[in-house]
Amino acid sequence: MNTGTRAPGATDDGATGGGATRGGTGSGTTRGGATDEGAAGKRPGPPARAPRPRPPAGRLPFPAVVTGLLLALAAACLASLALGSVRVPPGQVLDALTGRAGPSPYRTIVLDVRLPRVLLGVVVGAGLAVVGAVLQALVRNRLADPFLLGISSGASAGAVLVLVVGVGGGITTTLALPAGAFAGALVALVLVYGLARRGGTMTGPRLVLAGVAVSYVLSALTTLILAAAGRPEHFREALYWSLGGLGSARWDTLVLPAAVLTLGLGVLLALARPLDLLLVGEEDATVLGLDTARFRAAVFVLVSLVTAVMVAASGAVGFIGLMAPHAARLAVGAPHRRLLPVAALGGAVALVLADLGARTVTAPQDLPVGVLTALIGGPFFLWLMRRRPEGAPL
């Protein structure tokens, strides 16, 4: 019976690696250069069964990783609902979630204050992580994150402009602030896209440079708007919002981010194979039939819009889109069909835990969650820089 052959170094998931080969010709297995059939005086044994597929070396089984992250996310959410400036007993949390609790202060805290905040943390963390993973493939730069392209600076400029101009009443917090942030992010998107596109093509390095330039210009514009306003309260509001926070979460603010995340993640999962092709290089991807310029432009628009909605909902929360994709890649590898769901769950867990820390470290006051993510993400960024081999591309 012929068990088939494999190319040397091919792993079970189709990625090229340094694993041992399996199979060969003949009905026996080869050991020390002699087959079982060829051993003198021995009867041939039964055909060897094909070994059970294993993940590549250093990778974990995808179902086990997803299950572990789901359990970690559930635990993080329950802890975030119970802990804070006011501690809610776990039994009261479960009663509120299952509807067994009657009207009480605990029920109000859990359902009306903390649960929308926790769910917004799940949505925003997942969205930023997914966008970070895709951007790292688009620009072929492992240090890329959703804020590399100036979108957060554009959102900050739009939100600050709304704060300075003022719309009046509660409209500023419910409609005008997210709308201003979203409009600013779209302006940044158009600027970056226009500067990076030259001669009908758009390359990764040019995209990064355009994003950095637009980010600096829009940050300076934000400072100019605040200075011209001459009102100190605007500085405080803009500073808190630019550092990121989930304190303004309400049930009505969850609808748009959740819808955009669901649609965006579904589309990106459908585009997993073209994203994998980008990892092998533009020339090879073109040979394999991918129109890299058009594909990169379309996905760039999609992930920029997702980022804009997330930033409009929570402010500029940094480094989630850098850390979560790297952790996911270490766990399940680079193929995007596995990477994107794992990165989304990891980003959700990270932001929920970071927000829990922001609410408890300086309780009863809230610390901007972006401060904690920056304190963790900064050293992580430096670790990535030191881990990169000398002379290797980013």
GROMACS .gro file of C-alpha atoms in nm:
model
  394
    1MET     CA    1   0.000   0.000   0.000
    2ASN     CA    2   0.137   0.336  -0.093
    3THR     CA    3   0.102   0.589   0.189
    4GLY     CA    4   0.209   0.887  -0.029
    5THR     CA    5   0.499   1.123  -0.008
    6ARG     CA    6   0.542   1.476   0.118
    7ALA     CA    7   0.780   1.745   0.010
    8PRO     CA    8   1.070   1.783   0.255
    9GLY     CA    9   0.996   2.035   0.528
   10ALA     CA   10   0.619   2.053   0.461
   11THR     CA   11   0.409   2.077   0.773
   12ASP     CA   12   0.054   1.958   0.818
   13ASP     CA   13  -0.106   2.298   0.762
   14GLY     CA   14   0.067   2.356   0.433
   15ALA     CA   15   0.325   2.602   0.562
   16THR     CA   16   0.688   2.540   0.483
   17GLY     CA   17   0.889   2.462   0.789
   18GLY     CA   18   1.166   2.251   0.927
   19GLY     CA   19   0.954   1.961   1.054
   20ALA     CA   20   1.034   1.599   0.987
   21THR     CA   21   0.888   1.437   0.678
   22ARG     CA   22   0.638   1.157   0.698
   23GLY     CA   23   0.533   0.889   0.461
   24GLY     CA   24   0.751   0.742   0.187
   25THR     CA   25   0.696   0.451  -0.049
   26GLY     CA   26   0.629   0.095   0.051
   27SER     CA   27   0.408  -0.053   0.316
   28GLY     CA   28   0.651  -0.027   0.603
   29THR     CA   29   0.811   0.261   0.785
   30THR     CA   30   1.178   0.340   0.745
   31ARG     CA   31   1.402   0.315   1.049
   32GLY     CA   32   1.780   0.347   1.038
   33GLY     CA   33   1.789   0.300   0.662
   34ALA     CA   34   1.612  -0.041   0.654
   35THR     CA   35   1.244  -0.109   0.613
   36ASP     CA   36   1.046  -0.354   0.820
   37GLU     CA   37   0.976  -0.557   0.505
   38GLY     CA   38   1.341  -0.575   0.418
   39ALA     CA   39   1.453  -0.709   0.756
   40ALA     CA   40   1.571  -1.069   0.718
   41GLY     CA   41   1.353  -1.336   0.871
   42LYS     CA   42   1.067  -1.105   0.960
   43ARG     CA   43   0.718  -1.112   0.819
   44PRO     CA   44   0.583  -0.783   0.689
   45GLY     CA   45   0.360  -0.616   0.945
   46PRO     CA   46   0.028  -0.449   0.881
   47PRO     CA   47   0.028  -0.121   0.684
   48ALA     CA   48   0.126   0.174   0.901
   49ARG     CA   49  -0.155   0.414   0.977
   50ALA     CA   50  -0.107   0.778   0.883
   51PRO     CA   51  -0.009   0.980   1.190
   52ARG     CA   52  -0.268   1.217   1.330
   53PRO     CA   53  -0.206   1.572   1.201
   54ARG     CA   54  -0.028   1.793   1.449
   55PRO     CA   55   0.012   2.169   1.456
   56PRO     CA   56   0.352   2.303   1.352
   57ALA     CA   57   0.625   2.315   1.615
   58GLY     CA   58   0.565   2.592   1.865
   59ARG     CA   59   0.194   2.627   1.771
   60LEU     CA   60  -0.111   2.528   1.973
   61PRO     CA   61  -0.428   2.355   1.848
   62PHE     CA   62  -0.670   2.619   1.720
   63PRO     CA   63  -0.981   2.483   1.903
   64ALA     CA   64  -0.792   2.471   2.233
   65VAL     CA   65  -0.672   2.830   2.192
   66VAL     CA   66  -1.021   2.958   2.107
   67THR     CA   67  -1.176   2.770   2.399
   68GLY     CA   68  -0.915   2.902   2.641
   69LEU     CA   69  -0.963   3.260   2.521
   70LEU     CA   70  -1.341   3.235   2.548
   71LEU     CA   71  -1.309   3.115   2.907
   72ALA     CA   72  -1.058   3.392   2.982
   73LEU     CA   73  -1.291   3.651   2.828
   74ALA     CA   74  -1.588   3.527   3.034
   75ALA     CA   75  -1.379   3.541   3.352
   76ALA     CA   76  -1.249   3.890   3.268
   77CYS     CA   77  -1.601   4.017   3.200
   78LEU     CA   78  -1.739   3.875   3.526
   79ALA     CA   79  -1.448   4.023   3.721
   80SER     CA   80  -1.502   4.360   3.554
   81LEU     CA   81  -1.873   4.351   3.643
   82ALA     CA   82  -1.800   4.269   4.008
   83LEU     CA   83  -1.498   4.489   4.083
   84GLY     CA   84  -1.462   4.864   4.089
   85SER     CA   85  -1.515   5.155   4.322
   86VAL     CA   86  -1.824   4.964   4.444
   87ARG     CA   87  -1.777   4.588   4.478
   88VAL     CA   88  -2.073   4.377   4.376
   89PRO     CA   89  -2.095   4.023   4.520
   90PRO     CA   90  -2.062   3.756   4.250
   91GLY     CA   91  -2.406   3.619   4.335
   92GLN     CA   92  -2.563   3.960   4.277
   93VAL     CA   93  -2.381   3.985   3.940
   94LEU     CA   94  -2.522   3.652   3.826
   95ASP     CA   95  -2.869   3.740   3.954
   96ALA     CA   96  -2.862   4.068   3.761
   97LEU     CA   97  -2.743   3.898   3.442
   98THR     CA   98  -3.003   3.621   3.460
   99GLY     CA   99  -3.290   3.854   3.554
  100ARG     CA  100  -3.351   3.701   3.898
  101ALA     CA  101  -3.258   4.019   4.083
  102GLY     CA  102  -3.528   4.272   4.157
  103PRO     CA  103  -3.475   4.650   4.154
  104SER     CA  104  -3.165   4.727   4.358
  105PRO     CA  105  -2.852   4.947   4.344
  106TYR     CA  106  -2.645   4.641   4.251
  107ARG     CA  107  -2.870   4.564   3.956
  108THR     CA  108  -2.842   4.921   3.832
  109ILE     CA  109  -2.464   4.919   3.863
  110VAL     CA  110  -2.428   4.590   3.678
  111LEU     CA  111  -2.680   4.634   3.397
  112ASP     CA  112  -2.684   5.008   3.334
  113VAL     CA  113  -2.327   5.114   3.417
  114ARG     CA  114  -2.078   4.830   3.394
  115LEU     CA  115  -2.224   4.589   3.139
  116PRO     CA  116  -2.232   4.843   2.849
  117ARG     CA  117  -1.875   4.942   2.938
  118VAL     CA  118  -1.755   4.582   2.943
  119LEU     CA  119  -1.926   4.502   2.612
  120LEU     CA  120  -1.779   4.814   2.451
  121GLY     CA  121  -1.436   4.701   2.573
  122VAL     CA  122  -1.493   4.361   2.409
  123VAL     CA  123  -1.598   4.518   2.079
  124VAL     CA  124  -1.328   4.784   2.064
  125GLY     CA  125  -1.050   4.550   2.178
  126ALA     CA  126  -1.150   4.291   1.918
  127GLY     CA  127  -1.181   4.552   1.644
  128LEU     CA  128  -0.843   4.713   1.709
  129ALA     CA  129  -0.671   4.374   1.727
  130VAL     CA  130  -0.822   4.254   1.399
  131VAL     CA  131  -0.727   4.578   1.225
  132GLY     CA  132  -0.373   4.554   1.361
  133ALA     CA  133  -0.332   4.199   1.230
  134VAL     CA  134  -0.456   4.298   0.884
  135LEU     CA  135  -0.244   4.613   0.868
  136GLN     CA  136   0.067   4.414   0.952
  137ALA     CA  137  -0.005   4.199   0.648
  138LEU     CA  138  -0.096   4.493   0.422
  139VAL     CA  139   0.222   4.690   0.487
  140ARG     CA  140   0.437   4.383   0.567
  141ASN     CA  141   0.552   4.553   0.884
  142ARG     CA  142   0.520   4.365   1.213
  143LEU     CA  143   0.538   4.693   1.407
  144ALA     CA  144   0.226   4.834   1.241
  145ASP     CA  145  -0.090   4.900   1.439
  146PRO     CA  146  -0.419   5.083   1.372
  147PHE     CA  147  -0.269   5.418   1.477
  148LEU     CA  148   0.028   5.403   1.242
  149LEU     CA  149  -0.173   5.549   0.954
  150GLY     CA  150  -0.280   5.871   1.129
  151ILE     CA  151  -0.643   5.766   1.167
  152SER     CA  152  -0.645   5.819   1.544
  153SER     CA  153  -0.495   6.166   1.501
  154GLY     CA  154  -0.767   6.250   1.251
  155ALA     CA  155  -1.035   6.126   1.490
  156SER     CA  156  -0.883   6.330   1.773
  157ALA     CA  157  -0.881   6.643   1.559
  158GLY     CA  158  -1.245   6.595   1.463
  159ALA     CA  159  -1.354   6.533   1.822
  160VAL     CA  160  -1.161   6.831   1.956
  161LEU     CA  161  -1.315   7.054   1.690
  162VAL     CA  162  -1.660   6.948   1.810
  163LEU     CA  163  -1.563   7.012   2.173
  164VAL     CA  164  -1.436   7.361   2.090
  165VAL     CA  165  -1.721   7.466   1.863
  166GLY     CA  166  -1.985   7.307   2.087
  167VAL     CA  167  -2.323   7.184   1.975
  168GLY     CA  168  -2.511   7.227   2.299
  169GLY     CA  169  -2.686   7.004   2.546
  170GLY     CA  170  -2.646   6.630   2.541
  171ILE     CA  171  -2.615   6.624   2.162
  172THR     CA  172  -2.237   6.669   2.193
  173THR     CA  173  -2.187   6.344   2.378
  174THR     CA  174  -2.447   6.133   2.198
  175LEU     CA  175  -2.407   6.234   1.835
  176ALA     CA  176  -2.173   6.519   1.759
  177LEU     CA  177  -1.856   6.385   1.925
  178PRO     CA  178  -1.862   6.042   1.754
  179ALA     CA  179  -1.963   6.205   1.427
  180GLY     CA  180  -1.678   6.455   1.448
  181ALA     CA  181  -1.428   6.183   1.530
  182PHE     CA  182  -1.554   5.968   1.244
  183ALA     CA  183  -1.532   6.259   0.998
  184GLY     CA  184  -1.178   6.340   1.111
  185ALA     CA  185  -1.075   5.978   1.066
  186LEU     CA  186  -1.217   5.975   0.715
  187VAL     CA  187  -1.024   6.292   0.629
  188ALA     CA  188  -0.705   6.127   0.755
  189LEU     CA  189  -0.785   5.818   0.547
  190VAL     CA  190  -0.823   6.022   0.228
  191LEU     CA  191  -0.502   6.215   0.295
  192VAL     CA  192  -0.295   5.905   0.365
  193TYR     CA  193  -0.438   5.719   0.069
  194GLY     CA  194  -0.376   6.014  -0.166
  195LEU     CA  195  -0.018   6.068  -0.048
  196ALA     CA  196   0.072   5.700  -0.057
  197ARG     CA  197  -0.069   5.635  -0.403
  198ARG     CA  198   0.164   5.733  -0.684
  199GLY     CA  199   0.155   5.619  -1.043
  200GLY     CA  200  -0.148   5.399  -0.976
  201THR     CA  201   0.031   5.190  -0.712
  202MET     CA  202   0.060   5.201  -0.336
  203THR     CA  203   0.344   5.027  -0.152
  204GLY     CA  204   0.377   4.939   0.215
  205PRO     CA  205   0.671   5.169   0.299
  206ARG     CA  206   0.506   5.465   0.124
  207LEU     CA  207   0.186   5.397   0.318
  208VAL     CA  208   0.373   5.399   0.650
  209LEU     CA  209   0.556   5.724   0.572
  210ALA     CA  210   0.233   5.893   0.460
  211GLY     CA  211   0.059   5.780   0.780
  212VAL     CA  212   0.335   5.915   1.003
  213ALA     CA  213   0.339   6.250   0.821
  214VAL     CA  214  -0.040   6.291   0.837
  215SER     CA  215  -0.040   6.191   1.204
  216TYR     CA  216   0.209   6.465   1.295
  217VAL     CA  217   0.023   6.729   1.095
  218LEU     CA  218  -0.315   6.644   1.247
  219SER     CA  219  -0.172   6.630   1.600
  220ALA     CA  220  -0.032   6.979   1.550
  221LEU     CA  221  -0.370   7.091   1.415
  222THR     CA  222  -0.541   6.956   1.727
  223THR     CA  223  -0.306   7.154   1.952
  224LEU     CA  224  -0.364   7.466   1.742
  225ILE     CA  225  -0.743   7.431   1.774
  226LEU     CA  226  -0.716   7.397   2.153
  227ALA     CA  227  -0.478   7.690   2.185
  228ALA     CA  228  -0.702   7.912   1.975
  229ALA     CA  229  -1.004   7.825   2.187
  230GLY     CA  230  -0.838   7.950   2.506
  231ARG     CA  231  -1.065   7.749   2.736
  232PRO     CA  232  -0.887   7.521   2.989
  233GLU     CA  233  -1.180   7.282   3.020
  234HIS     CA  234  -1.136   7.190   2.654
  235PHE     CA  235  -0.778   7.089   2.721
  236ARG     CA  236  -0.888   6.854   3.000
  237GLU     CA  237  -1.167   6.696   2.795
  238ALA     CA  238  -0.952   6.657   2.486
  239LEU     CA  239  -0.662   6.510   2.683
  240TYR     CA  240  -0.885   6.252   2.853
  241TRP     CA  241  -1.051   6.157   2.525
  242SER     CA  242  -0.723   6.135   2.331
  243LEU     CA  243  -0.582   5.891   2.591
  244GLY     CA  244  -0.879   5.661   2.548
  245GLY     CA  245  -1.151   5.551   2.785
  246LEU     CA  246  -1.471   5.350   2.804
  247GLY     CA  247  -1.643   5.560   3.069
  248SER     CA  248  -1.892   5.711   2.824
  249ALA     CA  249  -2.027   5.370   2.718
  250ARG     CA  250  -2.403   5.333   2.706
  251TRP     CA  251  -2.630   5.084   2.538
  252ASP     CA  252  -2.696   5.318   2.244
  253THR     CA  253  -2.323   5.366   2.181
  254LEU     CA  254  -2.272   4.991   2.131
  255VAL     CA  255  -2.482   4.946   1.820
  256LEU     CA  256  -2.256   5.101   1.555
  257PRO     CA  257  -1.922   4.954   1.678
  258ALA     CA  258  -2.074   4.607   1.719
  259ALA     CA  259  -2.229   4.614   1.372
  260VAL     CA  260  -1.910   4.740   1.208
  261LEU     CA  261  -1.698   4.479   1.387
  262THR     CA  262  -1.930   4.195   1.284
  263LEU     CA  263  -1.941   4.296   0.919
  264GLY     CA  264  -1.573   4.387   0.900
  265LEU     CA  265  -1.454   4.064   1.060
  266GLY     CA  266  -1.678   3.860   0.830
  267VAL     CA  267  -1.538   4.029   0.519
  268LEU     CA  268  -1.178   3.997   0.637
  269LEU     CA  269  -1.221   3.627   0.713
  270ALA     CA  270  -1.349   3.582   0.357
  271LEU     CA  271  -1.030   3.756   0.237
  272ALA     CA  272  -0.800   3.536   0.447
  273ARG     CA  273  -0.634   3.365   0.151
  274PRO     CA  274  -0.538   3.689  -0.034
  275LEU     CA  275  -0.404   3.826   0.295
  276ASP     CA  276  -0.190   3.513   0.328
  277LEU     CA  277  -0.058   3.569  -0.024
  278LEU     CA  278   0.059   3.919   0.070
  279LEU     CA  279   0.287   3.765   0.332
  280VAL     CA  280   0.497   3.594   0.065
  281GLY     CA  281   0.572   3.924  -0.111
  282GLU     CA  282   0.410   4.140  -0.377
  283GLU     CA  283   0.582   3.979  -0.674
  284ASP     CA  284   0.494   3.626  -0.570
  285ALA     CA  285   0.136   3.729  -0.484
  286THR     CA  286   0.101   3.890  -0.829
  287VAL     CA  287   0.229   3.574  -0.997
  288LEU     CA  288  -0.032   3.376  -0.804
  289GLY     CA  289  -0.307   3.596  -0.950
  290LEU     CA  290  -0.362   3.868  -0.686
  291ASP     CA  291  -0.398   4.230  -0.797
  292THR     CA  292  -0.200   4.359  -0.501
  293ALA     CA  293  -0.251   4.731  -0.563
  294ARG     CA  294  -0.629   4.708  -0.592
  295PHE     CA  295  -0.661   4.457  -0.309
  296ARG     CA  296  -0.444   4.661  -0.073
  297ALA     CA  297  -0.639   4.979  -0.149
  298ALA     CA  298  -0.976   4.813  -0.085
  299VAL     CA  299  -0.870   4.647   0.241
  300PHE     CA  300  -0.697   4.966   0.352
  301VAL     CA  301  -1.027   5.154   0.320
  302LEU     CA  302  -1.214   4.881   0.509
  303VAL     CA  303  -0.978   4.858   0.806
  304SER     CA  304  -0.949   5.236   0.826
  305LEU     CA  305  -1.326   5.268   0.854
  306VAL     CA  306  -1.334   5.000   1.124
  307THR     CA  307  -1.060   5.183   1.314
  308ALA     CA  308  -1.244   5.513   1.282
  309VAL     CA  309  -1.561   5.369   1.435
  310MET     CA  310  -1.368   5.210   1.722
  311VAL     CA  311  -1.174   5.529   1.796
  312ALA     CA  312  -1.493   5.736   1.777
  313ALA     CA  313  -1.650   5.511   2.039
  314SER     CA  314  -1.363   5.483   2.285
  315GLY     CA  315  -1.097   5.741   2.208
  316ALA     CA  316  -0.742   5.663   2.106
  317VAL     CA  317  -0.658   5.338   2.285
  318GLY     CA  318  -0.310   5.246   2.172
  319PHE     CA  319  -0.103   4.928   2.142
  320ILE     CA  320  -0.391   4.677   2.152
  321GLY     CA  321  -0.358   4.643   1.776
  322LEU     CA  322   0.015   4.579   1.814
  323MET     CA  323   0.023   4.333   2.104
  324ALA     CA  324  -0.279   4.109   2.037
  325PRO     CA  325  -0.183   4.007   1.679
  326HIS     CA  326   0.171   3.916   1.786
  327ALA     CA  327   0.045   3.703   2.074
  328ALA     CA  328  -0.206   3.534   1.841
  329ARG     CA  329   0.063   3.470   1.581
  330LEU     CA  330   0.284   3.303   1.841
  331ALA     CA  331  -0.006   3.081   1.945
  332VAL     CA  332  -0.160   2.968   1.615
  333GLY     CA  333   0.071   3.088   1.339
  334ALA     CA  334   0.032   3.335   1.054
  335PRO     CA  335  -0.263   3.203   0.842
  336HIS     CA  336  -0.533   3.465   0.876
  337ARG     CA  337  -0.826   3.224   0.899
  338ARG     CA  338  -0.691   3.123   1.240
  339LEU     CA  339  -0.509   3.445   1.325
  340LEU     CA  340  -0.801   3.688   1.301
  341PRO     CA  341  -1.044   3.513   1.542
  342VAL     CA  342  -0.767   3.450   1.795
  343ALA     CA  343  -0.643   3.810   1.770
  344ALA     CA  344  -0.999   3.938   1.816
  345LEU     CA  345  -1.051   3.734   2.133
  346GLY     CA  346  -0.707   3.829   2.266
  347GLY     CA  347  -0.770   4.199   2.203
  348ALA     CA  348  -1.107   4.178   2.377
  349VAL     CA  349  -0.954   4.010   2.684
  350ALA     CA  350  -0.668   4.262   2.694
  351LEU     CA  351  -0.889   4.572   2.677
  352VAL     CA  352  -1.144   4.443   2.931
  353LEU     CA  353  -0.864   4.370   3.178
  354ALA     CA  354  -0.696   4.705   3.107
  355ASP     CA  355  -1.023   4.887   3.170
  356LEU     CA  356  -1.070   4.693   3.493
  357GLY     CA  357  -0.727   4.811   3.604
  358ALA     CA  358  -0.808   5.169   3.501
  359ARG     CA  359  -1.120   5.164   3.720
  360THR     CA  360  -0.953   5.012   4.025
  361VAL     CA  361  -0.599   5.156   4.036
  362THR     CA  362  -0.715   5.511   4.116
  363ALA     CA  363  -1.069   5.433   4.241
  364PRO     CA  364  -1.307   5.607   4.275
  365GLN     CA  365  -1.160   5.806   3.984
  366ASP     CA  366  -1.118   5.649   3.641
  367LEU     CA  367  -0.773   5.641   3.486
  368PRO     CA  368  -0.771   5.670   3.103
  369VAL     CA  369  -0.735   5.316   2.978
  370GLY     CA  370  -0.487   5.430   2.714
  371VAL     CA  371  -0.241   5.507   2.992
  372LEU     CA  372  -0.232   5.143   3.102
  373THR     CA  373  -0.215   5.005   2.750
  374ALA     CA  374   0.075   5.242   2.676
  375LEU     CA  375   0.260   5.139   2.993
  376ILE     CA  376   0.237   4.776   2.879
  377GLY     CA  377   0.262   4.833   2.505
  378GLY     CA  378   0.571   5.055   2.517
  379PRO     CA  379   0.799   4.788   2.667
  380PHE     CA  380   0.637   4.531   2.436
  381PHE     CA  381   0.729   4.747   2.136
  382LEU     CA  382   1.089   4.773   2.256
  383TRP     CA  383   1.098   4.395   2.307
  384LEU     CA  384   0.986   4.346   1.948
  385MET     CA  385   1.260   4.579   1.828
  386ARG     CA  386   1.527   4.391   2.021
  387ARG     CA  387   1.389   4.054   1.911
  388ARG     CA  388   1.410   4.147   1.543
  389PRO     CA  389   1.726   4.002   1.378
  390GLU     CA  390   1.984   4.256   1.271
  391GLY     CA  391   1.919   4.369   0.916
  392ALA     CA  392   1.584   4.188   0.891
  393PRO     CA  393   1.288   4.380   0.749
  394LEU     CA  394   1.030   4.513   0.990
   0.00000   0.00000   0.00000
